[in-house]
Short mmCIF file of C-alpha atoms in Angstrom, two decimals:
data_model
loop_
_atom_site.label_atom_id
_atom_site.label_comp_id
_atom_site.label_asym_id
_atom_site.label_seq_id
_atom_site.Cartn_x
_atom_site.Cartn_y
_atom_site.Cartn_z
CA MET L 13 -67.64 76.22 86.98
CA SER L 14 -68.30 79.84 87.98
CA ILE L 15 -70.21 80.33 91.28
CA GLY L 16 -71.65 83.18 91.93
CA HIS L 17 -74.46 83.18 94.98
CA ARG L 18 -73.89 81.53 98.00
CA PRO L 19 -75.48 80.81 101.40
CA SER L 20 -75.21 83.37 103.74
CA ASP L 21 -73.49 83.11 106.52
CA GLU L 22 -76.28 82.71 108.86
CA THR L 23 -76.83 79.42 106.65
CA LEU L 24 -73.44 77.83 106.68
CA THR L 25 -73.13 78.74 110.53
CA ALA L 26 -76.63 76.80 111.12
CA PHE L 27 -75.27 74.16 108.52
CA ALA L 28 -71.95 73.91 110.56
CA ALA L 29 -73.24 73.25 113.60
CA GLY L 30 -75.33 70.44 112.67
CA GLN L 31 -78.50 72.60 113.11
CA LEU L 32 -80.19 72.82 110.01
CA ASP L 33 -83.58 70.73 109.17
CA GLU L 34 -82.34 67.64 106.82
CA GLY L 35 -84.18 69.15 104.04
CA LEU L 36 -82.50 72.50 104.08
CA ALA L 37 -79.42 71.36 105.03
CA LEU L 38 -79.42 68.44 102.04
CA VAL L 39 -80.14 71.32 99.37
CA VAL L 40 -77.14 73.25 101.15
CA ALA L 41 -74.57 70.43 101.18
CA CYS L 42 -75.27 69.94 97.65
CA HIS L 43 -73.86 73.43 96.59
CA ILE L 44 -70.96 72.90 99.20
CA GLU L 45 -70.03 69.94 96.96
CA ALA L 46 -69.71 71.87 93.87
CA ASP L 47 -68.23 74.81 95.21
CA GLN L 48 -64.43 75.27 97.16
CA GLU L 49 -65.02 78.48 98.47
CA SER L 50 -67.82 77.50 100.51
CA ARG L 51 -66.23 73.92 101.97
CA ARG L 52 -63.06 76.70 102.54
CA ARG L 53 -66.03 78.76 104.73
CA LEU L 54 -67.12 75.74 106.29
CA ARG L 55 -63.96 74.30 107.43
CA GLU L 56 -63.68 78.00 109.00
CA LEU L 57 -66.74 77.44 110.77
CA GLU L 58 -65.82 74.00 111.75
CA ALA L 59 -62.63 75.54 113.35
CA VAL L 60 -64.69 78.26 115.17
CA GLN L 61 -66.33 74.76 116.89
CA GLY L 62 -63.04 73.27 117.74
CA ALA L 63 -62.04 76.64 119.27
CA LEU L 64 -65.19 76.41 121.40
CA LEU L 65 -64.49 73.50 122.26
CA ASP L 66 -61.52 73.73 123.53
CA ALA L 67 -63.24 77.00 125.66
CA VAL L 68 -66.08 75.68 127.39
CA GLU L 69 -66.66 74.80 130.86
CA PRO L 70 -66.40 70.95 131.14
CA ILE L 71 -68.84 69.04 132.94
CA PRO L 72 -67.80 65.94 134.51
CA MET L 73 -68.70 62.73 133.19
CA ALA L 74 -71.15 60.31 135.00
CA SER L 75 -68.91 57.51 133.36
CA GLY L 76 -65.10 57.35 132.73
CA PRO L 77 -63.43 55.82 129.75
CA ASN L 78 -64.23 52.64 128.54
CA PRO L 79 -62.78 51.35 125.44
CA PRO L 80 -64.07 48.04 124.14
CA ALA L 81 -61.10 45.30 125.12
CA THR L 82 -61.14 44.25 121.34
CA ALA L 83 -62.47 47.03 119.29
CA ALA L 84 -61.79 47.00 115.85
CA ARG L 85 -59.60 49.84 114.78
CA ALA L 86 -60.06 51.71 111.44
CA GLU L 87 -57.13 51.47 109.13
CA PRO L 88 -56.16 54.26 106.79
CA GLY L 89 -57.39 53.30 103.60
CA PRO L 90 -59.60 54.53 100.73
CA ALA L 91 -62.99 55.85 102.09
CA ALA L 92 -65.35 53.59 101.81
CA ALA L 93 -67.09 53.13 98.51
CA VAL L 94 -70.02 55.42 97.60
CA PRO L 95 -72.31 53.27 95.52
CA MET L 96 -72.89 53.68 92.28
CA SER L 97 -75.78 56.31 91.22
CA GLU L 98 -77.02 58.24 88.02
CA THR L 99 -73.80 60.05 86.91
CA GLY L 100 -73.77 63.83 87.59
CA MET L 101 -75.87 63.33 90.90
CA PRO L 102 -74.50 64.80 93.87
CA LYS L 103 -72.70 62.20 96.05
CA VAL L 104 -74.58 64.10 98.81
CA LEU L 105 -77.51 62.46 97.34
CA HIS L 106 -76.73 58.90 97.55
CA PRO L 107 -77.90 58.57 101.11
CA TYR L 108 -81.64 59.11 100.22
CA GLY L 109 -83.91 57.58 98.13
CA LEU L 110 -85.31 59.23 95.05
CA GLY L 111 -88.78 58.97 93.73
CA PRO L 112 -89.39 58.50 89.56
CA TRP L 113 -89.27 61.52 87.53
CA ARG L 114 -92.96 62.50 86.95
CA PRO L 115 -93.86 64.96 84.17
CA ILE L 116 -95.78 67.45 85.25
CA GLY L 117 -96.56 69.62 82.73
CA ILE L 118 -94.99 69.98 78.89
CA ARG L 119 -91.19 69.87 79.55
CA ILE L 120 -91.11 70.41 83.08
CA ALA L 121 -90.67 67.17 85.24
CA MET L 122 -90.36 66.69 89.18
CA ARG L 123 -88.85 64.13 91.21
CA ARG L 124 -89.18 63.41 95.04
CA VAL L 125 -86.18 63.19 97.27
CA GLU L 126 -87.08 60.94 100.41
CA VAL L 127 -86.08 62.86 103.42
CA PRO L 128 -87.49 61.03 106.33
CA GLY L 129 -88.56 63.34 109.59
CA ALA L 130 -87.33 66.40 107.30
CA GLY L 131 -89.70 69.54 108.10
CA ALA L 132 -89.15 70.96 104.36
CA ARG L 133 -90.03 68.80 101.48
CA VAL L 134 -87.60 68.00 99.11
CA PHE L 135 -87.87 67.61 95.33
CA MET L 136 -85.85 68.23 92.01
CA LEU L 137 -87.13 69.81 89.13
CA ARG L 138 -85.96 69.57 85.62
CA ALA L 139 -87.37 71.93 83.03
CA GLY L 140 -86.87 72.49 79.60
CA PRO L 141 -85.32 75.52 78.03
CA GLY L 142 -87.14 79.19 77.65
CA ILE L 143 -89.94 77.52 80.04
CA ALA L 144 -91.19 80.05 82.77
CA LEU L 145 -91.51 77.75 86.28
CA PRO L 146 -94.71 78.49 88.03
CA HIS L 147 -95.08 81.94 89.44
CA HIS L 148 -95.56 81.32 93.47
CA LYS L 149 -95.53 82.73 96.98
CA HIS L 150 -95.10 80.88 100.16
CA THR L 151 -95.04 81.32 103.91
CA GLY L 152 -91.56 79.78 104.31
CA VAL L 153 -88.13 79.78 103.20
CA GLU L 154 -87.57 78.15 99.46
CA TRP L 155 -84.01 77.25 99.03
CA THR L 156 -82.26 75.60 95.75
CA THR L 157 -79.08 74.31 94.38
CA ILE L 158 -78.93 74.74 90.46
CA LEU L 159 -77.51 70.88 90.06
CA ALA L 160 -77.53 71.79 85.39
CA GLY L 161 -78.32 74.45 83.54
CA ALA L 162 -79.26 77.75 84.57
CA TYR L 163 -82.62 80.00 85.45
CA GLU L 164 -82.50 83.88 85.67
CA HIS L 165 -85.21 85.85 87.64
CA GLU L 166 -84.84 89.54 89.18
CA TYR L 167 -82.04 88.49 91.74
CA GLY L 168 -79.52 87.50 89.28
CA ARG L 169 -78.76 84.26 86.87
CA TYR L 170 -78.17 80.76 88.63
CA ALA L 171 -76.11 78.13 87.01
CA ALA L 172 -74.89 74.90 88.39
CA GLY L 173 -73.64 74.89 91.74
CA ASP L 174 -75.29 78.19 92.56
CA PHE L 175 -77.07 78.64 95.75
CA ASP L 176 -80.82 80.31 95.65
CA GLU L 177 -81.43 81.44 99.04
CA ALA L 178 -85.37 82.87 98.84
CA ASP L 179 -87.58 83.81 102.11
CA THR L 180 -90.86 84.69 102.34
CA GLU L 181 -90.21 88.43 101.06
CA HIS L 182 -89.39 86.77 97.57
CA ASP L 183 -92.33 86.42 95.03
CA HIS L 184 -90.74 85.67 91.52
CA THR L 185 -90.99 84.14 88.93
CA PRO L 186 -87.62 81.94 87.27
CA CYS L 187 -87.40 81.82 83.82
CA VAL L 188 -84.99 78.91 82.54
CA ASP L 189 -82.18 79.31 80.51
CA PRO L 190 -82.96 79.35 76.75
CA VAL L 191 -80.34 76.73 75.58
CA GLU L 192 -79.64 74.54 78.34
CA GLY L 193 -82.72 74.17 80.36
CA CYS L 194 -82.33 73.83 84.15
CA THR L 195 -82.21 71.03 86.74
CA CYS L 196 -82.65 72.01 90.07
CA ILE L 197 -82.89 70.23 93.80
CA VAL L 198 -85.16 72.44 96.02
CA ALA L 199 -86.30 72.35 99.49
CA MET L 200 -89.28 74.51 100.88
CA THR L 201 -91.06 74.83 104.14
CA GLY L 202 -94.27 76.25 104.82
CA SER L 203 -97.46 76.16 102.49
CA VAL L 204 -96.87 77.18 98.75
CA GLN L 205 -99.39 78.75 97.04
CA LEU L 206 -99.12 78.20 93.34
CA GLN L 207 -100.36 80.60 90.73
CA GLY L 208 -101.72 79.72 87.34
CA TRP L 209 -102.44 76.51 85.16
CA LEU L 210 -99.05 75.16 86.00
CA GLY L 211 -99.43 75.95 89.52
CA ARG L 212 -102.28 74.23 89.76
CA LEU L 213 -100.38 70.96 88.26
CA LEU L 214 -97.81 71.29 90.36
CA GLN L 215 -99.57 72.24 93.64
CA PRO L 216 -100.90 68.23 94.63
CA LEU L 217 -97.06 67.08 93.93
CA VAL L 218 -95.47 69.87 96.19
CA ARG L 219 -97.71 69.10 98.84
CA PHE L 220 -96.82 65.57 98.64
CA MET S 23 -44.60 69.94 110.17
CA VAL S 24 -47.55 70.07 112.76
CA PRO S 25 -46.21 71.92 115.90
CA ALA S 26 -47.55 70.61 118.78
CA LEU S 27 -50.37 72.09 120.48
CA ALA S 28 -48.39 72.87 123.32
CA LEU S 29 -49.62 75.85 125.76
CA THR S 30 -52.96 76.74 124.77
CA VAL S 31 -55.28 78.05 127.83
CA ASP S 32 -56.21 74.96 128.15
CA GLY S 33 -52.85 73.24 128.22
CA MET S 34 -51.64 75.85 130.60
CA ARG S 35 -54.38 75.33 133.08
CA GLU S 36 -53.82 71.37 132.86
CA VAL S 37 -50.16 72.40 133.55
CA GLY S 38 -51.48 74.50 136.69
CA ALA S 39 -54.03 72.13 137.97
CA SER S 40 -51.20 69.12 138.10
CA ALA S 41 -48.35 71.01 139.53
CA GLN S 42 -51.07 72.24 142.10
CA GLY S 43 -51.97 68.60 142.48
CA GLY S 44 -48.07 67.88 143.35
CA ARG S 45 -48.31 65.09 140.99
CA PHE S 46 -46.44 65.87 137.63
CA ILE S 47 -46.96 68.36 134.76
CA VAL S 48 -48.04 67.19 131.75
CA LEU S 49 -47.91 68.94 128.46
CA PHE S 50 -51.29 68.20 126.70
CA ASP S 51 -50.85 67.08 123.50
CA PRO S 52 -54.02 65.35 121.62
CA ASN S 53 -52.08 64.82 118.61
CA ARG S 54 -49.30 62.40 120.35
CA LEU S 55 -52.45 60.98 122.05
CA ILE S 56 -54.15 59.97 118.93
CA ALA S 57 -51.29 59.04 117.21
CA ALA S 58 -50.46 56.53 120.16
CA ILE S 59 -53.87 55.17 120.00
CA ALA S 60 -53.24 54.95 116.07
CA ARG S 61 -50.05 53.31 116.50
CA SER S 62 -51.09 50.85 119.48
CA GLY S 63 -54.52 50.71 120.85
CA ASP S 64 -52.30 52.90 124.10
CA ARG S 65 -55.16 53.00 126.60
CA ALA S 66 -53.59 55.15 128.73
CA ALA S 67 -53.26 57.70 125.99
CA PHE S 68 -56.90 57.38 125.21
CA ALA S 69 -58.08 57.95 128.95
CA ALA S 70 -56.09 61.10 128.96
CA LEU S 71 -57.50 61.88 125.90
CA PHE S 72 -60.98 61.16 127.33
CA ASP S 73 -60.12 62.79 130.68
CA HIS S 74 -59.68 66.31 128.91
CA PHE S 75 -62.62 66.29 125.80
CA ALA S 76 -65.08 63.86 127.22
CA PRO S 77 -66.05 66.79 129.92
CA ARG S 78 -65.62 69.27 127.22
CA VAL S 79 -68.11 67.67 124.58
CA LYS S 80 -70.72 67.12 127.21
CA GLY S 81 -70.26 70.72 128.22
CA LEU S 82 -70.61 71.66 124.70
CA LEU S 83 -73.85 69.89 124.39
CA MET S 84 -75.28 71.21 127.47
CA ARG S 85 -74.46 74.43 126.97
CA GLY S 86 -76.21 73.95 124.04
CA GLY S 87 -79.55 72.96 125.94
CA ALA S 88 -79.09 69.28 125.43
CA PRO S 89 -80.43 67.11 128.37
CA ALA S 90 -77.71 65.48 130.44
CA GLU S 91 -78.29 62.04 129.59
CA LEU S 92 -77.74 63.11 125.68
CA ALA S 93 -75.05 65.02 126.10
CA GLU S 94 -73.27 62.06 128.57
CA GLU S 95 -74.12 59.51 125.39
CA VAL S 96 -72.80 61.78 122.60
CA ALA S 97 -69.47 62.47 124.59
CA GLN S 98 -68.91 58.86 125.29
CA GLU S 99 -69.80 57.75 121.42
CA THR S 100 -67.54 60.65 120.57
CA LEU S 101 -64.12 59.39 122.31
CA LEU S 102 -65.05 55.62 121.26
CA THR S 103 -65.29 57.08 117.45
CA VAL S 104 -62.03 58.54 118.45
CA TRP S 105 -60.92 55.48 119.25
CA ARG S 106 -61.93 54.19 116.49
CA LYS S 107 -60.99 56.36 114.07
CA ALA S 108 -57.68 57.42 115.36
CA ALA S 109 -55.82 56.12 112.42
CA LEU S 110 -57.90 58.56 110.17
CA PHE S 111 -57.19 61.50 111.87
CA ASP S 112 -54.95 63.86 109.67
CA PRO S 113 -53.56 66.79 111.89
CA ALA S 114 -52.70 68.43 108.22
CA LYS S 115 -56.37 68.85 107.74
CA ALA S 116 -57.70 70.16 111.31
CA SER S 117 -56.56 70.36 114.91
CA ALA S 118 -57.58 67.53 117.19
CA SER S 119 -60.16 69.91 118.96
CA THR S 120 -62.00 70.56 115.63
CA TRP S 121 -61.88 67.05 114.14
CA ILE S 122 -63.48 65.82 117.51
CA ALA S 123 -66.17 68.94 117.50
CA THR S 124 -67.28 67.42 114.24
CA ILE S 125 -67.50 64.09 115.47
CA ALA S 126 -69.48 65.25 118.13
CA ARG S 127 -71.52 67.28 116.00
CA ASN S 128 -72.27 64.52 113.49
CA LEU S 129 -72.97 61.68 116.55
CA ARG S 130 -75.77 64.40 117.85
CA ILE S 131 -77.50 64.28 115.02
CA ASP S 132 -77.49 60.83 114.54
CA ILE S 133 -78.28 60.30 118.15
CA ALA S 134 -80.81 63.01 118.75
CA ARG S 135 -82.51 61.97 115.17
CA ARG S 136 -82.25 58.31 115.88
CA GLU S 137 -86.11 57.58 115.51
CA ILE S 138 -86.27 58.68 112.07
CA ARG S 139 -83.06 57.00 110.80
CA SER S 140 -81.43 60.49 109.67
CA ARG S 141 -78.88 60.31 107.30
CA LEU S 142 -77.42 64.01 107.66
CA SER S 143 -74.07 62.75 109.45
CA GLN S 144 -73.36 60.60 106.44
CA VAL S 145 -74.05 64.09 104.35
CA TYR S 146 -70.90 65.52 106.36
CA GLU S 147 -69.09 62.73 106.21
CA ILE S 148 -69.01 62.70 102.30
CA LEU S 149 -68.45 66.49 101.94
CA ASP S 150 -65.28 65.67 104.57
CA GLU S 151 -63.94 63.85 101.89
CA GLU S 152 -64.25 66.10 99.32
CA ALA S 153 -60.60 67.92 99.24
CA PRO S 154 -60.08 71.51 98.72
CA GLU S 155 -58.16 71.99 95.82
CA GLN S 156 -57.03 75.46 95.63
CA PRO S 157 -53.44 76.39 96.84
CA ASP S 158 -54.85 77.57 99.92
CA ALA S 159 -55.20 74.11 101.09
CA MET S 160 -51.56 74.72 101.47
CA LEU S 161 -52.55 76.41 104.89
CA SER S 162 -52.46 73.46 107.03
CA GLY S 163 -55.56 73.08 109.31
CA ALA S 164 -53.60 73.18 112.43
CA GLU S 165 -52.13 76.27 111.29
CA ARG S 166 -55.65 77.77 110.20
CA ASP S 167 -57.71 76.34 113.61
CA ALA S 168 -54.28 77.97 115.65
CA ARG S 169 -55.31 81.53 114.02
CA VAL S 170 -59.30 80.70 114.08
CA ARG S 171 -58.23 80.13 118.36
CA ALA S 172 -56.22 82.91 118.51
CA ALA S 173 -58.60 85.07 116.55
CA MET S 174 -61.27 84.54 119.09
CA THR S 175 -59.84 85.45 122.19
CA GLN S 176 -59.57 88.80 120.79
CA LEU S 177 -63.43 88.79 120.31
CA SER S 178 -65.21 91.50 122.57
CA PRO S 179 -67.38 89.57 125.38
CA ASP S 180 -70.53 90.50 123.36
CA GLN S 181 -69.03 89.37 120.26
CA TYR S 182 -68.01 86.12 121.75
CA ARG S 183 -71.47 85.54 123.15
CA VAL S 184 -73.23 86.25 119.92
CA VAL S 185 -70.64 83.48 118.56
CA GLU S 186 -71.55 81.12 120.98
CA LEU S 187 -75.57 81.33 120.46
CA ALA S 188 -75.47 80.95 116.99
CA PHE S 189 -72.67 78.12 117.04
CA ILE S 190 -73.30 75.84 120.00
CA GLU S 191 -76.99 76.70 120.34
CA GLY S 192 -77.76 76.96 116.84
CA PHE S 193 -79.91 79.80 117.27
CA SER S 194 -80.56 81.90 114.12
CA HIS S 195 -79.88 85.57 114.41
CA GLN S 196 -83.40 86.45 115.31
CA ASP S 197 -83.41 83.86 118.11
CA VAL S 198 -80.19 85.11 119.34
CA ALA S 199 -81.48 88.75 119.37
CA ASP S 200 -84.64 87.72 121.42
CA ARG S 201 -82.28 85.91 124.06
CA LEU S 202 -79.97 88.72 124.55
CA ALA S 203 -83.11 91.18 124.04
CA ILE S 204 -81.00 93.30 121.61
CA PRO S 205 -81.86 94.40 118.16
CA LEU S 206 -81.69 92.17 115.12
CA GLY S 207 -79.46 94.63 113.53
CA THR S 208 -77.05 94.68 116.40
CA VAL S 209 -76.78 90.79 116.38
CA LYS S 210 -76.11 91.04 112.64
CA SER S 211 -73.28 93.36 112.52
CA ARG S 212 -72.07 92.01 115.67
CA LEU S 213 -71.85 88.41 113.82
CA ARG S 214 -70.22 90.20 110.66
CA LEU S 215 -67.52 92.07 112.82
CA ALA S 216 -67.13 88.65 114.69
CA LEU S 217 -66.31 86.64 111.49
CA SER S 218 -64.80 89.25 109.19
CA HIS S 219 -62.13 89.42 112.40
CA LEU S 220 -61.83 85.79 111.96
CA ARG S 221 -61.23 85.99 108.40
CA GLY S 222 -58.72 88.52 108.47
CA ARG S 223 -56.81 86.66 110.45
CA LEU S 224 -56.84 84.00 108.19
CA GLU S 225 -56.23 86.10 104.98
CA ASP S 226 -52.69 87.10 106.22
CA LEU S 227 -51.76 83.65 105.68
CA ARG S 228 -52.93 83.28 101.92
#
């Protein structure tokens, strides 16, 4: 897997600080899971937080240390088993509920990812080879991680593991790979105006 | 081999403070304390770790705008988690400070978003188990952290402030610009310089 598109420093910093909206954070996490380089950057940014923790002005605690008398301490061992789910799904999606795939047109389907309390709407999109995804404009951001296949638009080709960080400035029409098709996970904030017949079909689903 | 975190700036401060108090001189070595908790549930080691880190976790959260009550709760829970997970701490992967900072980050999310049952801390834990596979992983976490810490002390006060705002307070670049009343481009260039300085220090090791 050769990854060419990664989150900006601003986005990865906010992710490392735990300050991103949960929906947006989940899509970033899907990319990080697939990309060693972004994992390495994340570790570095976490190290910066460790250094800030060392340097910060301490504030006295209201109550002192109080370890439970009989607290069971964790033993090193195999990491908690992650429940099995569909193969090829990012592990970071395991804690979340997924809706059923619903066809929303010819050779295009969508499934909702349930992220309670998130400001962004999160969904997966699967499109057959050669399809042009609906042309749309929106008022917020639209972040996408490609899970399988690829698409292409004026900013380049995005293949499995790539992260596409689009803001309001972008107004694009991704074209799905003519051979592999494309499955991706998307988080959107703001409202979306979809255009064309496919847009009208998609609209009620995006709005949830 | 993992060098003890002896004589960091904080270590020095502790030495100074206790010497002044005329009691004893301690080199603060969190790795040894965490190991003692893991080995035998050493309560004295826990108390020492608590005294050092709990007020810092609280300070970091309050610096980021958290109310005192929330900051206190996260700090308490963070140290309890350190007690419970001491045996899982791997000094080769990260320094104690970095490990504790990530525990605090995850607990802040859990506690602040309790009502909506956020699952985000599980996402961070899953990513944490993804081991980096490249040879670069041979650069131990402790070594990387020491480099990052050294590089941070070389940042200009202006750069340090934007790093602090972006990391602790989670501000977007635009928020940082508004807060400091400086142009957005200046924020971006200061952060870019700060991060490239940090990365430069890490590149030497590869």
